[in-house]
Every structure is written in structure tokens, then in C-alpha cells.
């Protein structure tokens, strides 16, 4: 499915010009994404505190 979506984007100049810069700006550079998120008042997400953080820690710790 992902490959099909990539092909559609790559074969459509309008979509490519629209989507590629968005992807590069928000997802390609992880540090840039998080810097921007925190500067805009965001946080690290619901998986980083409370009930979901405990669940995530339990799953990760099961691998060790």
C-alpha cells in the first residue's frame, strides 16, 4: 500500500511538489520536528506520561 501511494505521488508533479516539502519539514529530520513541536507549545505526547507511559515502559522492559 505504501509503495502504491509513493508511486502515485512520484508520478504526479502537483502532489510531489505539495507533499515532499511537508514530509521533509516534519518527518525527515527528527530533531527539527521535535524542536518545532516544542516551540509551538506541544509536548512529547500522551505516551510519555501517565497510564500510557507505564504501558509503554512495561512493553519496552519486556524486551530486556
Tab-separated table of N, CA, C and O in Angstrom:
chain	number	residue	atom	x	y	z
A	1	UNK	N	0.823	-1.205	0.000
A	1	UNK	CA	0.000	0.000	0.000
A	1	UNK	C	0.864	1.264	0.000
A	1	UNK	O	0.588	2.192	-0.736
A	2	UNK	N	1.916	1.280	0.850
A	2	UNK	CA	2.802	2.435	0.909
A	2	UNK	C	3.484	2.643	-0.442
A	2	UNK	O	3.605	3.772	-0.923
A	3	UNK	N	3.922	1.557	-1.054
A	3	UNK	CA	4.584	1.657	-2.354
A	3	UNK	C	3.643	2.259	-3.397
A	3	UNK	O	4.043	3.072	-4.216
A	4	UNK	N	2.369	1.882	-3.334
A	4	UNK	CA	1.379	2.399	-4.273
A	4	UNK	C	1.197	3.910	-4.077
A	4	UNK	O	1.135	4.667	-5.050
A	5	UNK	N	1.141	4.325	-2.829
A	5	UNK	CA	0.996	5.756	-2.520
A	5	UNK	C	2.220	6.526	-3.005
A	5	UNK	O	2.096	7.596	-3.613
A	6	UNK	N	3.421	5.967	-2.760
A	6	UNK	CA	4.645	6.626	-3.233
A	6	UNK	C	4.642	6.757	-4.751
A	6	UNK	O	5.044	7.792	-5.286
A	7	UNK	N	4.196	5.732	-5.449
A	7	UNK	CA	4.146	5.787	-6.909
A	7	UNK	C	3.181	6.862	-7.396
A	7	UNK	O	3.480	7.587	-8.342
A	8	UNK	N	2.045	6.968	-6.744
A	8	UNK	CA	1.064	7.990	-7.123
A	8	UNK	C	1.665	9.382	-6.939
A	8	UNK	O	1.568	10.239	-7.809
A	9	UNK	N	2.320	9.589	-5.804
A	9	UNK	CA	2.929	10.894	-5.522
A	9	UNK	C	4.060	11.187	-6.508
A	9	UNK	O	4.144	12.279	-7.070
A	10	UNK	N	4.935	10.201	-6.725
A	10	UNK	CA	6.082	10.414	-7.611
A	10	UNK	C	5.677	10.649	-9.053
A	10	UNK	O	6.393	11.314	-9.802
A	11	UNK	N	4.545	10.120	-9.460
A	11	UNK	CA	4.092	10.263	-10.845
A	11	UNK	C	3.171	11.455	-11.060
A	11	UNK	O	2.669	11.658	-12.161
A	12	UNK	N	2.934	12.233	-10.022
A	12	UNK	CA	2.069	13.396	-10.124
A	12	UNK	C	2.856	14.617	-9.650
A	12	UNK	O	3.115	14.771	-8.453
A	13	UNK	N	3.240	15.476	-10.564
A	13	UNK	CA	4.093	16.621	-10.234
A	13	UNK	C	3.462	17.522	-9.163
A	13	UNK	O	4.146	17.978	-8.246
A	14	UNK	N	2.163	17.776	-9.265
A	14	UNK	CA	1.489	18.636	-8.290
A	14	UNK	C	1.587	18.034	-6.889
A	14	UNK	O	1.970	18.710	-5.934
A	15	UNK	N	1.253	16.742	-6.761
A	15	UNK	CA	1.322	16.093	-5.451
A	15	UNK	C	2.750	16.054	-4.924
A	15	UNK	O	2.986	16.263	-3.739
A	16	UNK	N	3.696	15.782	-5.813
A	16	UNK	CA	5.101	15.719	-5.411
A	16	UNK	C	5.560	17.060	-4.856
A	16	UNK	O	6.198	17.122	-3.798
A	17	UNK	N	5.210	18.147	-5.543
A	17	UNK	CA	5.612	19.484	-5.076
A	17	UNK	C	4.915	19.864	-3.774
A	17	UNK	O	5.446	20.648	-2.988
A	18	UNK	N	3.748	19.319	-3.540
A	18	UNK	CA	2.982	19.615	-2.334
A	18	UNK	C	3.439	18.770	-1.147
A	18	UNK	O	3.690	19.285	-0.062
A	19	UNK	N	3.588	17.480	-1.361
A	19	UNK	CA	3.798	16.548	-0.257
A	19	UNK	C	5.257	16.411	0.153
A	19	UNK	O	5.553	16.335	1.350
A	20	UNK	N	6.175	16.393	-0.786
A	20	UNK	CA	7.586	16.179	-0.438
A	20	UNK	C	8.112	17.233	0.533
A	20	UNK	O	8.739	16.881	1.544
A	21	UNK	N	7.868	18.522	0.319
A	21	UNK	CA	8.358	19.506	1.298
A	21	UNK	C	7.728	19.327	2.684
A	21	UNK	O	8.403	19.522	3.698
A	22	UNK	N	6.475	18.963	2.727
A	22	UNK	CA	5.820	18.726	4.022
A	22	UNK	C	6.491	17.555	4.722
A	22	UNK	O	6.812	17.620	5.909
A	23	UNK	N	6.701	16.479	3.994
A	23	UNK	CA	7.363	15.300	4.570
A	23	UNK	C	8.753	15.666	5.087
A	23	UNK	O	9.114	15.347	6.223
A	24	UNK	N	9.532	16.343	4.276
A	24	UNK	CA	10.891	16.698	4.681
A	24	UNK	C	10.900	17.626	5.881
A	24	UNK	O	11.750	17.520	6.761
A	25	UNK	N	9.949	18.542	5.938
A	25	UNK	CA	9.913	19.509	7.025
A	25	UNK	C	9.508	18.885	8.356
A	25	UNK	O	10.045	19.240	9.396
A	26	UNK	N	8.580	17.946	8.342
A	26	UNK	CA	8.060	17.417	9.593
A	26	UNK	C	8.587	16.044	9.974
A	26	UNK	O	8.607	15.698	11.140
A	27	UNK	N	8.990	15.228	9.020
A	27	UNK	CA	9.329	13.857	9.357
A	27	UNK	C	10.740	13.448	8.984
A	27	UNK	O	11.309	12.579	9.616
A	28	UNK	N	11.308	14.051	7.978
A	28	UNK	CA	12.627	13.635	7.528
A	28	UNK	C	13.686	13.929	8.574
A	28	UNK	O	14.573	13.135	8.811
A	29	UNK	N	13.593	15.053	9.228
A	29	UNK	CA	14.573	15.456	10.225
A	29	UNK	C	13.911	15.417	11.599
A	29	UNK	O	13.206	16.325	11.987
A	30	UNK	N	14.171	14.363	12.332
A	30	UNK	CA	13.518	14.163	13.620
A	30	UNK	C	13.803	15.305	14.592
A	30	UNK	O	12.891	15.784	15.275
A	31	UNK	N	15.042	15.741	14.669
A	31	UNK	CA	15.384	16.832	15.596
A	31	UNK	C	14.617	18.100	15.254
A	31	UNK	O	14.103	18.788	16.143
A	32	UNK	N	14.521	18.399	13.969
A	32	UNK	CA	13.790	19.592	13.531
A	32	UNK	C	12.302	19.474	13.888
A	32	UNK	O	11.682	20.432	14.343
A	33	UNK	N	11.747	18.276	13.690
A	33	UNK	CA	10.340	18.046	14.022
A	33	UNK	C	10.087	18.334	15.498
A	33	UNK	O	9.163	19.067	15.851
A	34	UNK	N	10.930	17.766	16.388
A	34	UNK	CA	10.697	17.924	17.825
A	34	UNK	C	10.963	19.350	18.280
A	34	UNK	O	10.246	19.877	19.133
A	35	UNK	N	11.979	19.988	17.732
A	35	UNK	CA	12.228	21.395	18.073
A	35	UNK	C	11.012	22.246	17.736
A	35	UNK	O	10.564	23.058	18.545
A	36	UNK	N	10.478	22.063	16.545
A	36	UNK	CA	9.302	22.824	16.107
A	36	UNK	C	8.097	22.520	16.993
A	36	UNK	O	7.378	23.421	17.418
A	37	UNK	N	7.893	21.255	17.306
A	37	UNK	CA	6.759	20.849	18.138
A	37	UNK	C	6.822	21.511	19.508
A	37	UNK	O	5.829	22.044	20.007
A	38	UNK	N	8.004	21.471	20.150
A	38	UNK	CA	8.139	22.071	21.481
A	38	UNK	C	8.021	23.593	21.426
A	38	UNK	O	7.415	24.197	22.312
A	39	UNK	N	8.583	24.228	20.407
A	39	UNK	CA	8.483	25.684	20.278
A	39	UNK	C	7.043	26.140	20.113
A	39	UNK	O	6.680	27.230	20.533
A	40	UNK	N	6.214	25.286	19.487
A	40	UNK	CA	4.804	25.626	19.282
A	40	UNK	C	3.931	25.244	20.477
A	40	UNK	O	2.716	25.307	20.402
A	41	UNK	N	4.549	24.841	21.579
A	41	UNK	CA	3.808	24.537	22.792
A	41	UNK	C	3.386	23.088	22.929
A	41	UNK	O	2.674	22.731	23.873
A	42	UNK	N	3.819	22.247	22.009
A	42	UNK	CA	3.487	20.834	22.097
A	42	UNK	C	4.317	20.135	23.160
A	42	UNK	O	5.249	20.700	23.722
A	43	UNK	N	3.939	18.899	23.421
A	43	UNK	CA	4.720	18.118	24.368
A	43	UNK	C	5.151	16.814	23.697
A	43	UNK	O	4.999	16.652	22.494
A	44	UNK	N	5.669	15.892	24.457
A	44	UNK	CA	6.200	14.665	23.880
A	44	UNK	C	5.113	13.632	23.600
A	44	UNK	O	5.405	12.546	23.120
A	45	UNK	N	3.883	13.956	23.900
A	45	UNK	CA	2.776	13.071	23.567
A	45	UNK	C	2.280	12.256	24.746
A	45	UNK	O	2.953	12.111	25.764
A	46	UNK	N	1.103	11.706	24.582
A	46	UNK	CA	0.448	11.004	25.679
A	46	UNK	C	1.180	9.740	26.106
A	46	UNK	O	0.991	9.261	27.221
A	47	UNK	N	2.037	9.195	25.246
A	47	UNK	CA	2.797	8.007	25.607
A	47	UNK	C	3.975	8.296	26.503
A	47	UNK	O	4.722	7.390	26.867
A	48	UNK	N	4.142	9.536	26.896
A	48	UNK	CA	5.290	9.913	27.715
A	48	UNK	C	4.929	10.216	29.165
A	48	UNK	O	5.801	10.577	29.947
A	49	UNK	N	3.686	10.072	29.516
A	49	UNK	CA	3.292	10.317	30.891
A	49	UNK	C	2.026	9.546	31.226
A	49	UNK	O	1.292	9.104	30.339
A	50	UNK	N	1.810	9.343	32.500
A	50	UNK	CA	0.592	8.690	32.962
A	50	UNK	C	0.473	7.224	32.576
A	50	UNK	O	1.464	6.500	32.456
A	51	UNK	N	-0.754	6.804	32.393
A	51	UNK	CA	-1.094	5.409	32.124
A	51	UNK	C	-0.389	4.870	30.888
A	51	UNK	O	0.152	3.761	30.892
A	52	UNK	N	-0.362	5.642	29.815
A	52	UNK	CA	0.273	5.172	28.581
A	52	UNK	C	1.783	5.054	28.721
A	52	UNK	O	2.399	4.166	28.135
A	53	UNK	N	2.406	5.923	29.499
A	53	UNK	CA	3.849	5.824	29.727
A	53	UNK	C	4.175	4.550	30.490
A	53	UNK	O	5.155	3.866	30.184
A	54	UNK	N	3.358	4.211	31.461
A	54	UNK	CA	3.572	2.965	32.214
A	54	UNK	C	3.418	1.757	31.308
A	54	UNK	O	4.206	0.810	31.376
A	55	UNK	N	2.412	1.783	30.440
A	55	UNK	CA	2.210	0.694	29.489
A	55	UNK	C	3.410	0.571	28.549
A	55	UNK	O	3.947	-0.526	28.336
A	56	UNK	N	3.855	1.686	28.004
A	56	UNK	CA	4.990	1.682	27.079
A	56	UNK	C	6.248	1.175	27.778
A	56	UNK	O	6.982	0.363	27.222
A	57	UNK	N	6.486	1.609	28.993
A	57	UNK	CA	7.664	1.161	29.744
A	57	UNK	C	7.610	-0.344	29.988
A	57	UNK	O	8.626	-1.038	29.859
A	58	UNK	N	6.440	-0.848	30.296
A	58	UNK	CA	6.290	-2.293	30.538
A	58	UNK	C	6.609	-3.089	29.267
A	58	UNK	O	7.332	-4.074	29.313
A	59	UNK	N	6.117	-2.629	28.121
A	59	UNK	CA	6.374	-3.311	26.849
A	59	UNK	C	7.863	-3.270	26.530
A	59	UNK	O	8.476	-4.290	26.180
A	60	UNK	N	8.490	-2.101	26.646
A	60	UNK	CA	9.907	-1.966	26.332
A	60	UNK	C	10.750	-2.794	27.289
A	60	UNK	O	11.694	-3.478	26.879
A	61	UNK	N	10.427	-2.761	28.555
A	61	UNK	CA	11.209	-3.509	29.553
A	61	UNK	C	11.073	-5.019	29.366
A	61	UNK	O	11.970	-5.769	29.762
A	62	UNK	N	9.998	-5.478	28.766
A	62	UNK	CA	9.838	-6.910	28.497
A	62	UNK	C	10.833	-7.419	27.473
A	62	UNK	O	11.093	-8.615	27.392
A	63	UNK	N	11.407	-6.523	26.663
A	63	UNK	CA	12.383	-6.914	25.662
A	63	UNK	C	13.774	-7.121	26.262
A	63	UNK	O	14.627	-7.717	25.640
A	64	UNK	N	13.986	-6.593	27.454
A	64	UNK	CA	15.324	-6.689	28.034
A	64	UNK	C	15.457	-7.862	28.973
A	64	UNK	O	14.552	-8.512	29.335
